[in-house]
mmCIF file of C-alpha atoms in Angstrom:
data_model
loop_
_atom_site.group_PDB
_atom_site.id
_atom_site.type_symbol
_atom_site.label_atom_id
_atom_site.label_comp_id
_atom_site.label_asym_id
_atom_site.label_seq_id
_atom_site.Cartn_x
_atom_site.Cartn_y
_atom_site.Cartn_z
ATOM 1 C CA UNK A 1 0.022 0.029 0.037
ATOM 2 C CA UNK A 2 1.252 3.494 -0.678
ATOM 3 C CA UNK A 3 2.429 5.493 2.424
ATOM 4 C CA UNK A 4 2.767 9.247 2.808
ATOM 5 C CA UNK A 5 6.103 10.523 1.446
ATOM 6 C CA UNK A 6 8.290 12.914 3.367
ATOM 7 C CA UNK A 7 10.836 14.460 1.004
ATOM 8 C CA UNK A 8 12.302 17.416 2.843
ATOM 9 C CA UNK A 9 14.835 17.099 5.663
ATOM 10 C CA UNK A 10 13.201 20.215 7.067
ATOM 11 C CA UNK A 11 9.826 18.482 7.627
ATOM 12 C CA UNK A 12 8.731 18.849 11.321
ATOM 13 C CA UNK A 13 8.593 15.113 11.854
ATOM 14 C CA UNK A 14 12.161 14.680 10.518
ATOM 15 C CA UNK A 15 13.321 17.513 12.757
ATOM 16 C CA UNK A 16 11.810 15.846 15.792
ATOM 17 C CA UNK A 17 13.530 12.581 14.962
ATOM 18 C CA UNK A 18 16.817 14.457 14.645
ATOM 19 C CA UNK A 19 16.267 15.978 18.118
ATOM 20 C CA UNK A 20 15.700 12.488 19.605
ATOM 21 C CA UNK A 21 19.396 11.773 19.255
ATOM 22 C CA UNK A 22 19.608 13.955 22.359
ATOM 23 C CA UNK A 23 18.647 12.687 25.849
ATOM 24 C CA UNK A 24 16.814 16.014 26.697
ATOM 25 C CA UNK A 25 14.493 15.511 23.742
ATOM 26 C CA UNK A 26 13.877 11.873 24.464
ATOM 27 C CA UNK A 27 12.783 12.796 27.951
ATOM 28 C CA UNK A 28 10.741 15.748 26.828
ATOM 29 C CA UNK A 29 8.821 13.731 24.202
ATOM 30 C CA UNK A 30 8.909 10.458 26.148
ATOM 31 C CA UNK A 31 10.106 8.624 23.056
ATOM 32 C CA UNK A 32 13.130 6.510 22.060
ATOM 33 C CA UNK A 33 14.653 6.198 18.641
ATOM 34 C CA UNK A 34 15.222 2.686 17.169
ATOM 35 C CA UNK A 35 17.208 2.401 13.966
ATOM 36 C CA UNK A 36 17.677 -0.654 11.842
ATOM 37 C CA UNK A 37 15.629 -3.620 10.669
ATOM 38 C CA UNK A 38 17.060 -6.166 13.209
ATOM 39 C CA UNK A 39 16.761 -3.666 16.024
ATOM 40 C CA UNK A 40 13.065 -2.881 15.213
ATOM 41 C CA UNK A 41 12.241 -6.560 14.756
ATOM 42 C CA UNK A 42 13.706 -7.417 18.235
ATOM 43 C CA UNK A 43 11.831 -4.508 19.785
ATOM 44 C CA UNK A 44 8.540 -5.836 18.356
ATOM 45 C CA UNK A 45 9.323 -9.316 19.602
ATOM 46 C CA UNK A 46 9.785 -7.832 23.042
ATOM 47 C CA UNK A 47 6.248 -6.327 22.866
ATOM 48 C CA UNK A 48 7.432 -2.705 22.187
ATOM 49 C CA UNK A 49 5.018 -1.094 19.763
ATOM 50 C CA UNK A 50 6.303 1.802 17.699
ATOM 51 C CA UNK A 51 4.150 4.834 17.357
ATOM 52 C CA UNK A 52 5.870 5.995 14.118
ATOM 53 C CA UNK A 53 8.053 4.286 11.505
ATOM 54 C CA UNK A 54 10.051 5.988 8.696
ATOM 55 C CA UNK A 55 11.551 3.872 5.929
ATOM 56 C CA UNK A 56 13.505 4.406 2.701
ATOM 57 C CA UNK A 57 12.475 1.732 0.194
ATOM 58 C CA UNK A 58 15.911 1.241 -1.367
ATOM 59 C CA UNK A 59 17.221 -0.171 1.861
ATOM 60 C CA UNK A 60 13.998 -1.183 3.631
ATOM 61 C CA UNK A 61 11.592 -2.311 0.927
ATOM 62 C CA UNK A 62 7.772 -1.873 1.416
ATOM 63 C CA UNK A 63 7.448 -5.661 1.447
ATOM 64 C CA UNK A 64 9.544 -5.730 4.632
ATOM 65 C CA UNK A 65 7.371 -3.107 6.237
ATOM 66 C CA UNK A 66 4.207 -5.069 5.294
ATOM 67 C CA UNK A 67 5.746 -8.169 6.955
ATOM 68 C CA UNK A 68 6.085 -6.535 10.376
ATOM 69 C CA UNK A 69 3.536 -7.457 13.020
ATOM 70 C CA UNK A 70 2.391 -3.840 13.423
ATOM 71 C CA UNK A 71 -0.948 -2.462 14.351
ATOM 72 C CA UNK A 72 -1.435 -0.447 11.188
ATOM 73 C CA UNK A 73 -4.303 1.392 12.885
ATOM 74 C CA UNK A 74 -2.020 2.854 15.545
ATOM 75 C CA UNK A 75 1.424 3.021 13.918
ATOM 76 C CA UNK A 76 1.995 5.983 11.591
ATOM 77 C CA UNK A 77 4.153 4.773 8.651
ATOM 78 C CA UNK A 78 6.026 7.178 6.278
ATOM 79 C CA UNK A 79 8.211 6.728 3.312
ATOM 80 C CA UNK A 80 11.131 9.064 3.353
ATOM 81 C CA UNK A 81 13.481 10.497 0.753
ATOM 82 C CA UNK A 82 17.289 9.844 0.912
ATOM 83 C CA UNK A 83 17.786 13.457 1.985
ATOM 84 C CA UNK A 84 15.414 12.957 4.924
ATOM 85 C CA UNK A 85 16.990 9.531 5.766
ATOM 86 C CA UNK A 86 20.434 11.084 5.927
ATOM 87 C CA UNK A 87 19.048 13.558 8.507
ATOM 88 C CA UNK A 88 17.675 11.021 10.947
ATOM 89 C CA UNK A 89 19.815 7.891 10.555
ATOM 90 C CA UNK A 90 23.274 7.328 11.974
ATOM 91 C CA UNK A 91 23.616 4.516 9.404
ATOM 92 C CA UNK A 92 21.533 5.500 6.366
ATOM 93 C CA UNK A 93 22.043 1.983 4.914
ATOM 94 C CA UNK A 94 19.842 0.677 7.774
ATOM 95 C CA UNK A 95 16.921 2.166 5.898
ATOM 96 C CA UNK A 96 14.481 2.424 8.659
ATOM 97 C CA UNK A 97 13.909 4.381 11.892
ATOM 98 C CA UNK A 98 11.094 4.022 14.382
ATOM 99 C CA UNK A 99 10.056 5.954 17.543
ATOM 100 C CA UNK A 100 8.414 4.257 20.588
ATOM 101 C CA UNK A 101 7.614 5.009 24.154
ATOM 102 C CA UNK A 102 10.492 3.872 26.395
ATOM 103 C CA UNK A 103 9.886 0.569 28.271
ATOM 104 C CA UNK A 104 9.162 1.075 31.969
ATOM 105 C CA UNK A 105 11.059 -1.681 33.837
ATOM 106 C CA UNK A 106 11.955 -2.056 37.456
ATOM 107 C CA UNK A 107 13.613 -4.687 39.729
ATOM 108 C CA UNK A 108 10.153 -5.887 40.695
ATOM 109 C CA UNK A 109 9.415 -6.694 37.076
ATOM 110 C CA UNK A 110 12.348 -9.264 36.944
ATOM 111 C CA UNK A 111 11.314 -12.834 36.945
ATOM 112 C CA UNK A 112 14.284 -14.996 37.796
ATOM 113 C CA UNK A 113 14.722 -18.782 37.539
ATOM 114 C CA UNK A 114 15.760 -20.845 40.551
ATOM 115 C CA UNK A 115 19.442 -20.498 39.972
ATOM 116 C CA UNK A 116 19.912 -17.059 38.219
ATOM 117 C CA UNK A 117 22.948 -15.510 36.700
ATOM 118 C CA UNK A 118 22.814 -11.669 36.708
ATOM 119 C CA UNK A 119 25.185 -8.971 35.429
ATOM 120 C CA UNK A 120 25.384 -5.654 37.202
ATOM 121 C CA UNK A 121 27.132 -2.593 35.794
ATOM 122 C CA UNK A 122 27.807 0.423 37.978
ATOM 123 C CA UNK A 123 28.082 4.018 36.621
ATOM 124 C CA UNK A 124 28.672 2.949 32.997
ATOM 125 C CA UNK A 125 29.534 6.016 30.871
ATOM 126 C CA UNK A 126 29.997 4.835 27.354
ATOM 127 C CA UNK A 127 27.043 3.685 25.252
ATOM 128 C CA UNK A 128 29.339 1.422 23.294
ATOM 129 C CA UNK A 129 30.489 -0.471 26.369
ATOM 130 C CA UNK A 130 26.901 -0.946 27.626
ATOM 131 C CA UNK A 131 25.871 -2.161 24.209
ATOM 132 C CA UNK A 132 28.718 -4.699 24.037
ATOM 133 C CA UNK A 133 27.743 -5.912 27.505
ATOM 134 C CA UNK A 134 24.217 -6.353 26.453
ATOM 135 C CA UNK A 135 25.361 -8.431 23.387
ATOM 136 C CA UNK A 136 27.346 -10.638 25.807
ATOM 137 C CA UNK A 137 24.255 -10.994 28.021
ATOM 138 C CA UNK A 138 22.142 -12.036 25.117
ATOM 139 C CA UNK A 139 24.803 -14.478 23.753
ATOM 140 C CA UNK A 140 25.073 -16.024 27.232
ATOM 141 C CA UNK A 141 21.363 -15.914 27.943
ATOM 142 C CA UNK A 142 21.938 -14.320 31.343
ATOM 143 C CA UNK A 143 18.723 -13.788 33.353
ATOM 144 C CA UNK A 144 19.007 -10.024 33.806
ATOM 145 C CA UNK A 145 21.207 -6.965 33.335
ATOM 146 C CA UNK A 146 21.024 -4.265 36.028
ATOM 147 C CA UNK A 147 22.496 -0.837 35.434
ATOM 148 C CA UNK A 148 23.262 1.059 38.644
ATOM 149 C CA UNK A 149 23.535 4.811 38.605
ATOM 150 C CA UNK A 150 24.225 5.100 34.863
ATOM 151 C CA UNK A 151 26.050 8.006 33.292
ATOM 152 C CA UNK A 152 24.322 7.305 29.964
ATOM 153 C CA UNK A 153 20.711 6.927 28.951
ATOM 154 C CA UNK A 154 19.710 3.229 28.854
ATOM 155 C CA UNK A 155 17.834 3.762 25.611
ATOM 156 C CA UNK A 156 20.435 6.085 24.090
ATOM 157 C CA UNK A 157 20.298 5.260 20.328
ATOM 158 C CA UNK A 158 23.990 4.359 20.537
ATOM 159 C CA UNK A 159 23.159 1.749 23.148
ATOM 160 C CA UNK A 160 20.464 0.343 20.986
ATOM 161 C CA UNK A 161 22.637 0.330 17.916
ATOM 162 C CA UNK A 162 25.852 -1.025 19.627
ATOM 163 C CA UNK A 163 23.828 -3.780 21.339
ATOM 164 C CA UNK A 164 22.255 -4.766 17.929
ATOM 165 C CA UNK A 165 18.911 -4.596 19.635
ATOM 166 C CA UNK A 166 19.840 -6.754 22.650
ATOM 167 C CA UNK A 167 18.660 -4.087 24.906
ATOM 168 C CA UNK A 168 15.224 -5.551 23.982
ATOM 169 C CA UNK A 169 16.184 -9.217 24.287
ATOM 170 C CA UNK A 170 17.562 -9.203 27.845
ATOM 171 C CA UNK A 171 15.634 -8.090 30.804
ATOM 172 C CA UNK A 172 17.407 -4.815 31.643
ATOM 173 C CA UNK A 173 16.646 -2.370 34.432
ATOM 174 C CA UNK A 174 18.125 0.744 36.088
ATOM 175 C CA UNK A 175 18.302 1.253 39.787
ATOM 176 C CA UNK A 176 20.420 2.701 42.632
ATOM 177 C CA UNK A 177 23.222 0.617 43.936
ATOM 178 C CA UNK A 178 21.891 0.395 47.502
ATOM 179 C CA UNK A 179 18.534 -0.696 46.180
ATOM 180 C CA UNK A 180 20.141 -3.403 43.903
ATOM 181 C CA UNK A 181 22.340 -4.677 46.753
ATOM 182 C CA UNK A 182 19.386 -5.120 49.077
ATOM 183 C CA UNK A 183 17.393 -6.806 46.261
ATOM 184 C CA UNK A 184 20.235 -9.224 45.473
ATOM 185 C CA UNK A 185 20.663 -10.204 49.109
ATOM 186 C CA UNK A 186 16.900 -10.729 49.530
ATOM 187 C CA UNK A 187 16.942 -12.999 46.460
ATOM 188 C CA UNK A 188 19.857 -15.053 47.950
ATOM 189 C CA UNK A 189 22.135 -14.164 45.047
ATOM 190 C CA UNK A 190 25.901 -14.034 45.902
ATOM 191 C CA UNK A 191 27.667 -10.806 44.817
ATOM 192 C CA UNK A 192 30.949 -11.315 42.909
ATOM 193 C CA UNK A 193 32.697 -7.919 42.320
ATOM 194 C CA UNK A 194 35.425 -7.353 39.730
ATOM 195 C CA UNK A 195 38.184 -5.645 41.820
ATOM 196 C CA UNK A 196 41.933 -5.562 42.125
ATOM 197 C CA UNK A 197 42.282 -6.024 45.826
ATOM 198 C CA UNK A 198 41.638 -9.056 48.133
ATOM 199 C CA UNK A 199 40.505 -10.968 44.984
ATOM 200 C CA UNK A 200 40.637 -14.526 43.818
ATOM 201 C CA UNK A 201 41.120 -15.582 40.168
ATOM 202 C CA UNK A 202 37.666 -15.491 38.522
ATOM 203 C CA UNK A 203 37.957 -19.175 37.261
ATOM 204 C CA UNK A 204 38.306 -20.388 40.898
ATOM 205 C CA UNK A 205 35.040 -18.839 42.083
ATOM 206 C CA UNK A 206 31.894 -20.948 42.310
ATOM 207 C CA UNK A 207 29.409 -19.495 39.769
ATOM 208 C CA UNK A 208 27.201 -22.643 39.775
ATOM 209 C CA UNK A 209 25.043 -20.986 42.539
ATOM 210 C CA UNK A 210 22.874 -17.897 42.180
ATOM 211 C CA UNK A 211 25.398 -15.299 41.114
ATOM 212 C CA UNK A 212 25.627 -11.638 40.269
ATOM 213 C CA UNK A 213 28.746 -10.463 38.469
ATOM 214 C CA UNK A 214 29.353 -6.780 39.212
ATOM 215 C CA UNK A 215 31.501 -4.412 37.134
ATOM 216 C CA UNK A 216 32.612 -0.792 37.568
ATOM 217 C CA UNK A 217 34.175 1.732 35.316
ATOM 218 C CA UNK A 218 37.595 1.265 33.869
ATOM 219 C CA UNK A 219 38.851 4.545 35.348
ATOM 220 C CA UNK A 220 37.814 4.216 38.976
ATOM 221 C CA UNK A 221 36.473 0.652 39.370
ATOM 222 C CA UNK A 222 33.573 -0.150 41.650
ATOM 223 C CA UNK A 223 32.422 2.172 44.462
ATOM 224 C CA UNK A 224 33.101 1.335 48.110
ATOM 225 C CA UNK A 225 29.317 0.630 48.463
ATOM 226 C CA UNK A 226 29.737 -2.421 46.206
ATOM 227 C CA UNK A 227 33.092 -3.513 47.519
ATOM 228 C CA UNK A 228 31.654 -3.570 51.093
ATOM 229 C CA UNK A 229 28.642 -5.493 49.925
ATOM 230 C CA UNK A 230 30.600 -8.183 48.043
ATOM 231 C CA UNK A 231 30.683 -11.879 49.045
ATOM 232 C CA UNK A 232 33.775 -12.190 46.957
ATOM 233 C CA UNK A 233 36.080 -10.053 44.913
ATOM 234 C CA UNK A 234 37.266 -11.634 41.659
ATOM 235 C CA UNK A 235 40.029 -10.781 39.197
ATOM 236 C CA UNK A 236 41.220 -11.756 35.754
ATOM 237 C CA UNK A 237 44.946 -12.553 36.068
ATOM 238 C CA UNK A 238 46.965 -10.329 33.819
ATOM 239 C CA UNK A 239 50.305 -11.342 32.219
ATOM 240 C CA UNK A 240 51.109 -8.104 30.408
ATOM 241 C CA UNK A 241 51.934 -4.618 31.393
ATOM 242 C CA UNK A 242 48.465 -3.343 32.027
ATOM 243 C CA UNK A 243 46.282 -4.178 34.960
ATOM 244 C CA UNK A 244 42.782 -4.083 33.504
ATOM 245 C CA UNK A 245 40.676 -4.861 30.410
ATOM 246 C CA UNK A 246 37.890 -3.001 28.744
ATOM 247 C CA UNK A 247 34.936 -3.511 30.956
ATOM 248 C CA UNK A 248 32.921 -5.166 28.195
ATOM 249 C CA UNK A 249 35.788 -7.626 27.572
ATOM 250 C CA UNK A 250 36.096 -8.406 31.291
ATOM 251 C CA UNK A 251 32.411 -8.927 31.482
ATOM 252 C CA UNK A 252 32.441 -11.383 28.512
ATOM 253 C CA UNK A 253 35.293 -13.428 30.043
ATOM 254 C CA UNK A 254 33.695 -13.765 33.357
ATOM 255 C CA UNK A 255 30.119 -14.342 32.074
ATOM 256 C CA UNK A 256 31.242 -17.250 29.852
ATOM 257 C CA UNK A 257 33.325 -18.806 32.649
ATOM 258 C CA UNK A 258 30.153 -18.822 34.641
ATOM 259 C CA UNK A 259 28.329 -20.415 31.759
ATOM 260 C CA UNK A 260 31.105 -23.019 31.383
ATOM 261 C CA UNK A 261 30.758 -23.890 35.055
ATOM 262 C CA UNK A 262 26.974 -24.283 34.531
ATOM 263 C CA UNK A 263 27.518 -26.611 31.569
ATOM 264 C CA UNK A 264 26.352 -23.887 29.233
ATOM 265 C CA UNK A 265 22.760 -24.633 30.228
ATOM 266 C CA UNK A 266 20.339 -21.796 29.582
#
């Protein structure tokens, strides 16, 4: 079916999409920006219904739009010109951009299995690091990712893009560190903190029990709040000249050690 065509990059709808790359505009309009066919498909699978969708048929053909499980009565769909696409898309070759209300999730929404594996990240600053951690979480099928006191918007378009949409496939929530610590202890989940001092090698820790792997920033590490709450500090033995890895790399190494100990069961 034919869709309304937006040709000008100065169209008010295109200007709004451009603004949504900024956190202030996302909060003001209560919208997130989802770019890319895979990312939009995963958002839909997670039950997130876009309110608007903008596509450039050279890269996102109309047949693909028609295949999406959209409520066509509610979702406003527009074809856009290449000029308009260049204005709104970080990767124009992705061909499609959608807006949606941000998911509202809290610790109480998390439904954990009997023996959960949880990732916790404190004060993450770089969207790319958070996106990479979410990709690891999806690949390892961890039960939740909890982001404490973040320095970046959880639904920053860079997080959505760098996670390849895994922000929608893994139960992910934001909360304050003190709240998360109390919740983990109430759930009977042991807290393993990645830290340099008083630590044991990560592969000697017992991750076969309910476990939370907790990571801080590369610059300052974890706060004293987490270090005091830890059941055990763990460390990746380093053989070179540096004493730390990128946080997303450290997270991947420790997460898959936990999966190995669990026999790679889901």
